[in-house]
mmCIF file of N, CA and C in Angstrom:
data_model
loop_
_atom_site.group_PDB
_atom_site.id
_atom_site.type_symbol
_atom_site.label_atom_id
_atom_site.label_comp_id
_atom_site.label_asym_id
_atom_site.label_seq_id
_atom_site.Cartn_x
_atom_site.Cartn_y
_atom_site.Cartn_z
ATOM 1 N N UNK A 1229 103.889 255.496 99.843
ATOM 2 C CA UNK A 1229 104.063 256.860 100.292
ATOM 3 C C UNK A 1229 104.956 256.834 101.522
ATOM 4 N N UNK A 1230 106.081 257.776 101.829
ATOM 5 C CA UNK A 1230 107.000 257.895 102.453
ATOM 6 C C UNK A 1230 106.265 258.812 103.868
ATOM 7 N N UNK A 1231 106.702 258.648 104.857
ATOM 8 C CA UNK A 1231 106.435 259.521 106.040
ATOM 9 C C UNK A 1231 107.424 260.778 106.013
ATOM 10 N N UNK A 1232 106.843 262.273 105.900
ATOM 11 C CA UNK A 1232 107.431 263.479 105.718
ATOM 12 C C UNK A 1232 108.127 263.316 106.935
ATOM 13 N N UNK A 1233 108.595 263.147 108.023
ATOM 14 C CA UNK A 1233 109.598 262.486 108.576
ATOM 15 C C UNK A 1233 110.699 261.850 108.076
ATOM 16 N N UNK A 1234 111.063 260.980 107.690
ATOM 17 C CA UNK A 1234 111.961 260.190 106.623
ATOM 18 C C UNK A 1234 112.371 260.615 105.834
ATOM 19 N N UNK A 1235 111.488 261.648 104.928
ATOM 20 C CA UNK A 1235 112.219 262.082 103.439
ATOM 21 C C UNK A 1235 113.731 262.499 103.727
ATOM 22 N N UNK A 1236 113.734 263.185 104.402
ATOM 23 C CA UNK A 1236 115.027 264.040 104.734
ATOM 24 C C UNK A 1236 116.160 262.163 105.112
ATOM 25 N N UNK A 1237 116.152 261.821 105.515
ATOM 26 C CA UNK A 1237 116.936 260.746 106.159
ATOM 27 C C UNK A 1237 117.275 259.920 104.302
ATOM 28 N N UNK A 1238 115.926 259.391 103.414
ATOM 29 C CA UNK A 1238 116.203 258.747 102.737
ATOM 30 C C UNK A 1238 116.681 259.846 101.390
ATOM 31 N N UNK A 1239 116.695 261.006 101.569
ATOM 32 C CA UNK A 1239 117.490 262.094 100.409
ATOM 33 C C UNK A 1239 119.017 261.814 100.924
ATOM 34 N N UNK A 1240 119.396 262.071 102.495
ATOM 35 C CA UNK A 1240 120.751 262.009 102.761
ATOM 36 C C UNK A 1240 121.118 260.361 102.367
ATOM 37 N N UNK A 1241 120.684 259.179 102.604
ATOM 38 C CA UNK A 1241 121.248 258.268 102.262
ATOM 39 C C UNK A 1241 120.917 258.176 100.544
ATOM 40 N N UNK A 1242 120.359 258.419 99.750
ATOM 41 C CA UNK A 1242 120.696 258.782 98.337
ATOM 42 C C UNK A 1242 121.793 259.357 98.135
ATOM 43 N N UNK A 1243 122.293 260.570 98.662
ATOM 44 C CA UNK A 1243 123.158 261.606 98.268
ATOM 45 C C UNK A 1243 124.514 260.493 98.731
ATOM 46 N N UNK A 1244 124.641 259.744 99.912
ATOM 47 C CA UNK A 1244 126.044 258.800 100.286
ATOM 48 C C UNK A 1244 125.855 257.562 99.024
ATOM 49 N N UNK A 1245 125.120 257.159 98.717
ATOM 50 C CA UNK A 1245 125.211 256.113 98.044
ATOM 51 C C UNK A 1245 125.370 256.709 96.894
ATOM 52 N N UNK A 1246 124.926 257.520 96.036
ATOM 53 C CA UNK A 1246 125.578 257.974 95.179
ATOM 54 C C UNK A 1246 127.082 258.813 94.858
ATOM 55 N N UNK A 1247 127.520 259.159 96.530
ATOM 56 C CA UNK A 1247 128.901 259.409 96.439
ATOM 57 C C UNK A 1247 129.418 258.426 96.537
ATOM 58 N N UNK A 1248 129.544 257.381 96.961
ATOM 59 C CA UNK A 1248 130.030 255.737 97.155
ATOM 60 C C UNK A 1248 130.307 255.269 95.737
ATOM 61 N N UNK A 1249 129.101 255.743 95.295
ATOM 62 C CA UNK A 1249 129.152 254.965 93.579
ATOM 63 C C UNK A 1249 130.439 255.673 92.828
ATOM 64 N N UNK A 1250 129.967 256.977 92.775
ATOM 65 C CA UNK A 1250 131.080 258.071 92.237
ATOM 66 C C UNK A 1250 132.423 257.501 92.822
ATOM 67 N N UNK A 1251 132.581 257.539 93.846
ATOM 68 C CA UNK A 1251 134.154 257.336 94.433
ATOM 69 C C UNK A 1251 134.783 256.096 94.000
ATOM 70 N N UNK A 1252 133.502 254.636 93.864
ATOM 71 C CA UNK A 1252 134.044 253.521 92.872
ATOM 72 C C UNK A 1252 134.623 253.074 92.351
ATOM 73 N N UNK A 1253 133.893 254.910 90.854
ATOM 74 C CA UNK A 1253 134.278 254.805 89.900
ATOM 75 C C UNK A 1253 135.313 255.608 89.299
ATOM 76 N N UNK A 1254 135.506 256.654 89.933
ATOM 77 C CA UNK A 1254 136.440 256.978 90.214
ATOM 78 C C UNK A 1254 138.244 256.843 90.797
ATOM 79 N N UNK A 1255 138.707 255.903 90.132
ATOM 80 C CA UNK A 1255 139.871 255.096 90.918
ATOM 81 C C UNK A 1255 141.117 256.068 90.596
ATOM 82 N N UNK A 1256 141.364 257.388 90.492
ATOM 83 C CA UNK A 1256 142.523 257.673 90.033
ATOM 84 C C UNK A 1256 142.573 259.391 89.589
ATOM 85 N N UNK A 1257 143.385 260.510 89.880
ATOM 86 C CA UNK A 1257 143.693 261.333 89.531
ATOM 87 C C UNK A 1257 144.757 261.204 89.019
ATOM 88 N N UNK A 1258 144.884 262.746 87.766
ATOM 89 C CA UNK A 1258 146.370 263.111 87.475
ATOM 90 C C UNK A 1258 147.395 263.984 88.780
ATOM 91 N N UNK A 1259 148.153 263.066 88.710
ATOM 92 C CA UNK A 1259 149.412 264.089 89.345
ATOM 93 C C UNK A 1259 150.199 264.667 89.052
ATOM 94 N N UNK A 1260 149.493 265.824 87.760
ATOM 95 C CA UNK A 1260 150.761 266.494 87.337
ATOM 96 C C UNK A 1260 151.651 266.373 85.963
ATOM 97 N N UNK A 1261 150.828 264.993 85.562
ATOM 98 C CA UNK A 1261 151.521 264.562 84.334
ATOM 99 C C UNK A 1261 152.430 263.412 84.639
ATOM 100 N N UNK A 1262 152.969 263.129 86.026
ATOM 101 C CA UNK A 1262 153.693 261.966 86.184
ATOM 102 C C UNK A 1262 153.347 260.579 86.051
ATOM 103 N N UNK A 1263 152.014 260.727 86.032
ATOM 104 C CA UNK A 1263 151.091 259.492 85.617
ATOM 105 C C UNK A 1263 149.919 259.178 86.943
ATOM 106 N N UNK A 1264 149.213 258.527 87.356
ATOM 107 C CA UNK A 1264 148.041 258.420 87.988
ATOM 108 C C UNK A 1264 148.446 258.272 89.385
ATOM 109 N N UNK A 1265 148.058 258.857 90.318
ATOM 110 C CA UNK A 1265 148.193 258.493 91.383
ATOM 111 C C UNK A 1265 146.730 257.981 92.363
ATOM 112 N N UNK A 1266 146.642 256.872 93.220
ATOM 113 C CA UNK A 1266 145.186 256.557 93.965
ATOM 114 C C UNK A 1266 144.449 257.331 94.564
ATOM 115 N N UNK A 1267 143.412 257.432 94.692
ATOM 116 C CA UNK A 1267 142.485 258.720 95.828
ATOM 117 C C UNK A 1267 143.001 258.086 96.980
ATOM 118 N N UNK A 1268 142.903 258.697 97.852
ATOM 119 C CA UNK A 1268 143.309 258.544 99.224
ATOM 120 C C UNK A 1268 141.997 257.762 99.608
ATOM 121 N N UNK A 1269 142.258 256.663 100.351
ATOM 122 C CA UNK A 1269 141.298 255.956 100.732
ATOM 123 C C UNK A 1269 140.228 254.906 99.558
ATOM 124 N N UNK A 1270 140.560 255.088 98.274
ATOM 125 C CA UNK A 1270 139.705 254.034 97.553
ATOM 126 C C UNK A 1270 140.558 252.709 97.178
ATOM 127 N N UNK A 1271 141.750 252.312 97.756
ATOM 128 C CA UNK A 1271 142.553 251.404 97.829
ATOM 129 C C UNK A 1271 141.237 250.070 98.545
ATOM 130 N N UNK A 1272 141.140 251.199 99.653
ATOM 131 C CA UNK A 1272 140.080 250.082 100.334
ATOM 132 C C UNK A 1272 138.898 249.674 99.235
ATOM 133 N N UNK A 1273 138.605 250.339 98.606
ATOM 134 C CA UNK A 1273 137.518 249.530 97.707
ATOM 135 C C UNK A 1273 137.995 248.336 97.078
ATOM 136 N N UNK A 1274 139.578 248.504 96.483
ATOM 137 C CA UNK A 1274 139.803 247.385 95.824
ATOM 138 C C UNK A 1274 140.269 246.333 96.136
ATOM 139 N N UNK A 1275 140.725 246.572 97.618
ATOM 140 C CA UNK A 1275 140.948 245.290 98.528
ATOM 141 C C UNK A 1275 140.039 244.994 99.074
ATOM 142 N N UNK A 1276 138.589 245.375 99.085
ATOM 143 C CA UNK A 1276 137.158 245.328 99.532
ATOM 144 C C UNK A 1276 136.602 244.350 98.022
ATOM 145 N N UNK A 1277 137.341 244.623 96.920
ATOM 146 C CA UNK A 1277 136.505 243.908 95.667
ATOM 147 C C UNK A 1277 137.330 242.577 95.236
ATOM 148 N N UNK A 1278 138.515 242.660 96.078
ATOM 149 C CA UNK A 1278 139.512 241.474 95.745
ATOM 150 C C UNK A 1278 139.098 240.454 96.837
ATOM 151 N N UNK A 1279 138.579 240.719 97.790
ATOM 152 C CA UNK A 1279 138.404 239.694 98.854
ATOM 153 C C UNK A 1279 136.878 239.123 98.862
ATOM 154 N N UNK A 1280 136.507 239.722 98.404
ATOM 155 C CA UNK A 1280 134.769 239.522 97.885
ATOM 156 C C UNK A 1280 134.590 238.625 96.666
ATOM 157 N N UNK A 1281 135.557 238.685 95.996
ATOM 158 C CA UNK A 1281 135.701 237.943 94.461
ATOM 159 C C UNK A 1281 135.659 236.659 94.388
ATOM 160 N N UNK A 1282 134.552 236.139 93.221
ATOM 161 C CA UNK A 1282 134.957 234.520 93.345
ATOM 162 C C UNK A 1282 136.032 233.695 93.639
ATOM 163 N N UNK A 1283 137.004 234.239 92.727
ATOM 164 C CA UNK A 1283 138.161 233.913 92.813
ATOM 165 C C UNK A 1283 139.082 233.592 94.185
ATOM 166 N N UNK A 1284 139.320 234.665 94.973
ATOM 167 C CA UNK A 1284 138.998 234.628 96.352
ATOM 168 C C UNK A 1284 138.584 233.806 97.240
ATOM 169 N N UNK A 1285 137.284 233.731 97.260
ATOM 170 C CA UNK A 1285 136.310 232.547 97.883
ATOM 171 C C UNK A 1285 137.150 231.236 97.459
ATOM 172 N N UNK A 1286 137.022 231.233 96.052
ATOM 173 C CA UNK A 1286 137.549 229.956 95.862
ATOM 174 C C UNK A 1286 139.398 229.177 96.437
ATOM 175 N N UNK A 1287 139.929 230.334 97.161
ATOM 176 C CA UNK A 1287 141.285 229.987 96.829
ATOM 177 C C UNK A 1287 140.664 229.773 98.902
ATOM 178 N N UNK A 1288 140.549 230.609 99.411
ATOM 179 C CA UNK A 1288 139.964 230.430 100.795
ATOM 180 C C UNK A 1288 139.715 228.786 101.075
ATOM 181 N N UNK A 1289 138.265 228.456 100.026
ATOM 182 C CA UNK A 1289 137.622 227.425 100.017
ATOM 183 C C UNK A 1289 138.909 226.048 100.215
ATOM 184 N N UNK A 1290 139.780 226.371 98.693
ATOM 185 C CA UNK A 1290 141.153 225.353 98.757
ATOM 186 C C UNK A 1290 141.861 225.020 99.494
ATOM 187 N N UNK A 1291 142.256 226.444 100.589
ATOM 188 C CA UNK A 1291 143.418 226.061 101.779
ATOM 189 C C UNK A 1291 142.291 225.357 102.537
ATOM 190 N N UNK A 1292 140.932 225.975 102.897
ATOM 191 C CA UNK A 1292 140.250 225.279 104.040
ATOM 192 C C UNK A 1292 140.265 223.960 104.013
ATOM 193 N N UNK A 1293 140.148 223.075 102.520
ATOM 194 C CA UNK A 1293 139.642 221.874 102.114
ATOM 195 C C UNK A 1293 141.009 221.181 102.442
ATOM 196 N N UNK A 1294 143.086 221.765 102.152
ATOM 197 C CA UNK A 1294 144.109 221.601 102.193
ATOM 198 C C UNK A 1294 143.934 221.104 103.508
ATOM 199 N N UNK A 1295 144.101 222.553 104.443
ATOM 200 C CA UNK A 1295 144.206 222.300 106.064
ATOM 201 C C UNK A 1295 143.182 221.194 106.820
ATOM 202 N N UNK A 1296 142.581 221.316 106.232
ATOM 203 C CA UNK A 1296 141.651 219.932 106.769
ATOM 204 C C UNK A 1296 142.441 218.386 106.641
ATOM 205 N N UNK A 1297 143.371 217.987 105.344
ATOM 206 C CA UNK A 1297 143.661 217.129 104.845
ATOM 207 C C UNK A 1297 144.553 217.098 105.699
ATOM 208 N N UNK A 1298 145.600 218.184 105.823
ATOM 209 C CA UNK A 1298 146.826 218.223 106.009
ATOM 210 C C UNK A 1298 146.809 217.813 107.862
ATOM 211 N N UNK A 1299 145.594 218.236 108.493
ATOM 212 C CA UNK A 1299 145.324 217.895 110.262
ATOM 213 C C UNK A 1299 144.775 216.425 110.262
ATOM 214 N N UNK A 1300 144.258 215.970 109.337
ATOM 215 C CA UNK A 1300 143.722 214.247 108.715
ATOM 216 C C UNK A 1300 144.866 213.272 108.812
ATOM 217 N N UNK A 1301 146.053 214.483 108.032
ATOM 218 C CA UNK A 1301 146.771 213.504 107.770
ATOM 219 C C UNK A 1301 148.026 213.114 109.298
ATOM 220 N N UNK A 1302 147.846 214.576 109.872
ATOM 221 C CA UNK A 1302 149.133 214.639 110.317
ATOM 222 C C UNK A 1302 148.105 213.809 111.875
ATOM 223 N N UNK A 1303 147.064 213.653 112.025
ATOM 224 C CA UNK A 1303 146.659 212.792 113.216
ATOM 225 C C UNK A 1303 146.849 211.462 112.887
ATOM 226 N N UNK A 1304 146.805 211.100 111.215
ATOM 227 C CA UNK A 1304 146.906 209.732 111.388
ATOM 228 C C UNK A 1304 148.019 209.025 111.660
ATOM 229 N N UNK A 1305 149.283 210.419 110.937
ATOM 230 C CA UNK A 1305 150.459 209.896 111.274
ATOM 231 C C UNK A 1305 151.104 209.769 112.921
ATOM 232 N N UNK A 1306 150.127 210.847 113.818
ATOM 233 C CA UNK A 1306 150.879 210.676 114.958
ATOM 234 C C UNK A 1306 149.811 209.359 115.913
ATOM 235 N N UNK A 1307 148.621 208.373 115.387
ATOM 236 C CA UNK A 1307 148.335 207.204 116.043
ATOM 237 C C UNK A 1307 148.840 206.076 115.972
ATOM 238 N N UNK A 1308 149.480 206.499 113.977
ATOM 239 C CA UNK A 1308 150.298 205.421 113.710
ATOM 240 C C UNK A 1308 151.313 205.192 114.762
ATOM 241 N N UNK A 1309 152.305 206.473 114.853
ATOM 242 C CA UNK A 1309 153.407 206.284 115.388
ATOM 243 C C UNK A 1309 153.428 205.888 117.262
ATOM 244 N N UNK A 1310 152.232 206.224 117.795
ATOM 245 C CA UNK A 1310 151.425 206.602 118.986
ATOM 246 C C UNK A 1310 151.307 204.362 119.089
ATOM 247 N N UNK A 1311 150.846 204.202 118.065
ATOM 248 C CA UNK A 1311 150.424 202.800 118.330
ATOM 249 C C UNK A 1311 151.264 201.569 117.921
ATOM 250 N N UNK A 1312 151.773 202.345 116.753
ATOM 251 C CA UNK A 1312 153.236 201.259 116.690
ATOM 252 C C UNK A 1312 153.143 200.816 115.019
ATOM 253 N N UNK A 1313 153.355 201.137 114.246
ATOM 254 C CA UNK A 1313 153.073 199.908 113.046
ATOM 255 C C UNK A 1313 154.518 198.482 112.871
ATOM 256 N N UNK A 1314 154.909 198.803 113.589
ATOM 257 C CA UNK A 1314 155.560 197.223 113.798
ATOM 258 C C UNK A 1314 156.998 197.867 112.889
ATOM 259 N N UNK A 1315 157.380 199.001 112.091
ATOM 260 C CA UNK A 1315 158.594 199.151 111.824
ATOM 261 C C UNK A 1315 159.612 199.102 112.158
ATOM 262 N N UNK A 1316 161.100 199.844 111.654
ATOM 263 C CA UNK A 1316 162.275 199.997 112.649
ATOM 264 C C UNK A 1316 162.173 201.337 112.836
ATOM 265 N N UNK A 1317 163.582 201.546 113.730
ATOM 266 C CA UNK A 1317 163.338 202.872 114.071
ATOM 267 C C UNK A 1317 163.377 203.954 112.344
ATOM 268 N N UNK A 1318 164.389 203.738 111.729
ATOM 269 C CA UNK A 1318 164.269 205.009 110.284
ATOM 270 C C UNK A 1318 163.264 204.916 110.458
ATOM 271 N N UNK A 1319 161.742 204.105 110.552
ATOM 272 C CA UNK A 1319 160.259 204.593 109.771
ATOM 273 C C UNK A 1319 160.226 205.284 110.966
ATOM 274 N N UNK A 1320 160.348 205.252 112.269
ATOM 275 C CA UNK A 1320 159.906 206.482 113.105
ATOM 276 C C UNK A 1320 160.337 207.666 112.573
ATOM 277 N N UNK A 1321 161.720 207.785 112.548
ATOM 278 C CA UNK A 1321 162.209 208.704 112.130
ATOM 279 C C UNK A 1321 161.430 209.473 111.060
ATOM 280 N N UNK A 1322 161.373 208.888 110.006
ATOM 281 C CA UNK A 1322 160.500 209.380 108.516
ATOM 282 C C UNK A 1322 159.554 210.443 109.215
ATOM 283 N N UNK A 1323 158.361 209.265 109.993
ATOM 284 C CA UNK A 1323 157.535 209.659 110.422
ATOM 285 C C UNK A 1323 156.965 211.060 111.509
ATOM 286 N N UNK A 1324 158.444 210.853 112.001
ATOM 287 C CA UNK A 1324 158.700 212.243 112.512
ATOM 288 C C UNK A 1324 159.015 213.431 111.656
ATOM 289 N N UNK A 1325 159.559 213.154 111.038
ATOM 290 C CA UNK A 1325 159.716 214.248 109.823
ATOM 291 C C UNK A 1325 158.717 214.870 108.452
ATOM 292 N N UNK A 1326 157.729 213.695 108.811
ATOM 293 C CA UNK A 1326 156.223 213.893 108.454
ATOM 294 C C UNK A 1326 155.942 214.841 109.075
ATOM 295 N N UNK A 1327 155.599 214.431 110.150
ATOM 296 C CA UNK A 1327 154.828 215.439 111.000
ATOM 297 C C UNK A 1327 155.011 216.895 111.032
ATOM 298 N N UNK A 1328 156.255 217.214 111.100
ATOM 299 C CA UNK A 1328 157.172 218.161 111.525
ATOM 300 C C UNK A 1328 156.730 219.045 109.903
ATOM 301 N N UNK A 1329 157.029 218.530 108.828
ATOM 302 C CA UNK A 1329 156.283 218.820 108.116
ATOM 303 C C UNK A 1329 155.055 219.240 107.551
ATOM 304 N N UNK A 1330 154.167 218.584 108.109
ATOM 305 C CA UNK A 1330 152.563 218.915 108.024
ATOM 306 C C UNK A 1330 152.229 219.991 108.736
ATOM 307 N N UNK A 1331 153.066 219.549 110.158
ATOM 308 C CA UNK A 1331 152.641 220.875 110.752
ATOM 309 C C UNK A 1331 153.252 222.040 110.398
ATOM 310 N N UNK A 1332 154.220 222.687 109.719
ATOM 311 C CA UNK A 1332 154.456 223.445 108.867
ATOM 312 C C UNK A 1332 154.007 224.061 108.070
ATOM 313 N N UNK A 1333 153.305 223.519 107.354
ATOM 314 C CA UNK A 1333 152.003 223.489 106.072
ATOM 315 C C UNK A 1333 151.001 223.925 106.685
ATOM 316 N N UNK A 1334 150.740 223.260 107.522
ATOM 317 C CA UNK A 1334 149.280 223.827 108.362
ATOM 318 C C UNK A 1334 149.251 225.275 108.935
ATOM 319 N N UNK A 1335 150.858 225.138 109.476
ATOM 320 C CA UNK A 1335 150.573 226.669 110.604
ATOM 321 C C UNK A 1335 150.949 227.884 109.238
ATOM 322 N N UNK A 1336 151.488 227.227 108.253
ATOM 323 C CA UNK A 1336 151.682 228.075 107.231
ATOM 324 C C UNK A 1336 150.063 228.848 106.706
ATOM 325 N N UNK A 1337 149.148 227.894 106.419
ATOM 326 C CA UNK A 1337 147.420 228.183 105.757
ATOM 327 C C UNK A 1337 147.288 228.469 107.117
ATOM 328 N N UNK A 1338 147.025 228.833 107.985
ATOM 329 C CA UNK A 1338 146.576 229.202 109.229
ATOM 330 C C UNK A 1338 146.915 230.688 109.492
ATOM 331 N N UNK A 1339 148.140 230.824 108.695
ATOM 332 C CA UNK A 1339 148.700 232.018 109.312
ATOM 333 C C UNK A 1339 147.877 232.893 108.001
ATOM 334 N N UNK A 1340 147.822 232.463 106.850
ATOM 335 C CA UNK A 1340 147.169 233.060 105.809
ATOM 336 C C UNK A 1340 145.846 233.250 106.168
ATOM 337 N N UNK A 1341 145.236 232.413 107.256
ATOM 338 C CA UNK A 1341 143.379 232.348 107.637
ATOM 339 C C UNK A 1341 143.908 233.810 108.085
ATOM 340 N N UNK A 1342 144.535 233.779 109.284
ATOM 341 C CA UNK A 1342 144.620 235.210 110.202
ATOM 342 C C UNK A 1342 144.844 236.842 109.358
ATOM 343 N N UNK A 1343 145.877 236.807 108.219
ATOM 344 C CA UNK A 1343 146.003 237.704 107.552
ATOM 345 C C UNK A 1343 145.005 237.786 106.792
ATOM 346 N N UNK A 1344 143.914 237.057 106.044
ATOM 347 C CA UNK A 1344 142.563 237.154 105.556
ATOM 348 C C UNK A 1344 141.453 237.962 106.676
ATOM 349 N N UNK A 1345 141.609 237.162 107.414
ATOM 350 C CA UNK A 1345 140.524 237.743 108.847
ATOM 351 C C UNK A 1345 141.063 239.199 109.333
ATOM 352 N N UNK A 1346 142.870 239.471 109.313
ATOM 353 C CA UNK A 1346 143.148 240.805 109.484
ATOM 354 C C UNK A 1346 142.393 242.060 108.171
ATOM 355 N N UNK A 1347 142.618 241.351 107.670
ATOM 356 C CA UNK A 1347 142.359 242.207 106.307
ATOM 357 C C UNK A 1347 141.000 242.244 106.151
ATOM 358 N N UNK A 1348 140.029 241.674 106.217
ATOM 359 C CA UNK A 1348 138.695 241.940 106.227
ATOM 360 C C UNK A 1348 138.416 242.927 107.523
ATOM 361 N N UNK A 1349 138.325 242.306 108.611
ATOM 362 C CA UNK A 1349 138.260 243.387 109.965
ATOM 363 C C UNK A 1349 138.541 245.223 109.553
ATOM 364 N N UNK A 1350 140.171 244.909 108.679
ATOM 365 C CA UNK A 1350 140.316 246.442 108.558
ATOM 366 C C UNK A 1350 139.606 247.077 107.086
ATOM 367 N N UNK A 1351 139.345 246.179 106.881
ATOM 368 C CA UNK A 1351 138.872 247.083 105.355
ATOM 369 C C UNK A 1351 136.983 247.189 105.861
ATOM 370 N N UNK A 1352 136.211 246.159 106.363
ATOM 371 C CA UNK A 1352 134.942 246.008 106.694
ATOM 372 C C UNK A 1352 134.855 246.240 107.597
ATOM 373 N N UNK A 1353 135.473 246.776 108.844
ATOM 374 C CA UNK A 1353 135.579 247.221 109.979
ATOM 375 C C UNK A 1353 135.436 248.810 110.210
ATOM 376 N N UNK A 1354 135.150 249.721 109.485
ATOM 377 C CA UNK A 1354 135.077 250.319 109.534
ATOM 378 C C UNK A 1354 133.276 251.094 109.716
#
């Protein structure tokens, strides 16, 4: 049994969650005959259902597991070079161009972390 207090509070959150649902499912009016145009504002649902998606997770999961490799790799290359492996100079060289590389790659998935984290903030930020 509900406290006659509350009813009123849990009718209004029925009535939003069932407009939430509606608006969902709802992805699209006619404009006229020119063909479908978006509701204003349910874009966010579907960049709210694309970032939520396994799929998603899983590609997140990949760069995280990448960028990990790719900072693995690019420290080992700079102790190597830091400590000497007994080469000539070209293997420095190479080795510099490793690096220069990795870190490329890295700040590249890094910059994709930030546009993920932008994009959640504004769509779940609300």
């Amino acid at each position: 049994m509900t406290d006659p207090a509350t009813q009123p509070l849990l009718a209004a959150a029925d009535a939003a969650t069932a407009a939430a649902a509606a608006g969902a499912v709802e992805l699209a009016v006619e404009d006229g005959g020119d063909g479908e145009q978006p509701l204003p504002g349910l874009w966010h649902h579907r960049v709210a259902a694309t970032i939520e998606s396994p799929g998603f997770h899983w590609a997140v999961l990949i760069l995280t597991v990448a960028d990990l490799a790719l900072v693995v790799a690019e420290i080992a290359l700079a102790l190597e070079e830091r400590c000497g492996s007994g080469g000539g100079d070209g293997d420095k060289e190479e080795e510099e161009e490793w690096l220069v590389i990795l870190r490329h790659l890295s700040t590249g998935i890094l910059i994709l972390f930030g546009f993920e984290i932008g994009l959640r903030l504004f769509v779940f930020g609300h």
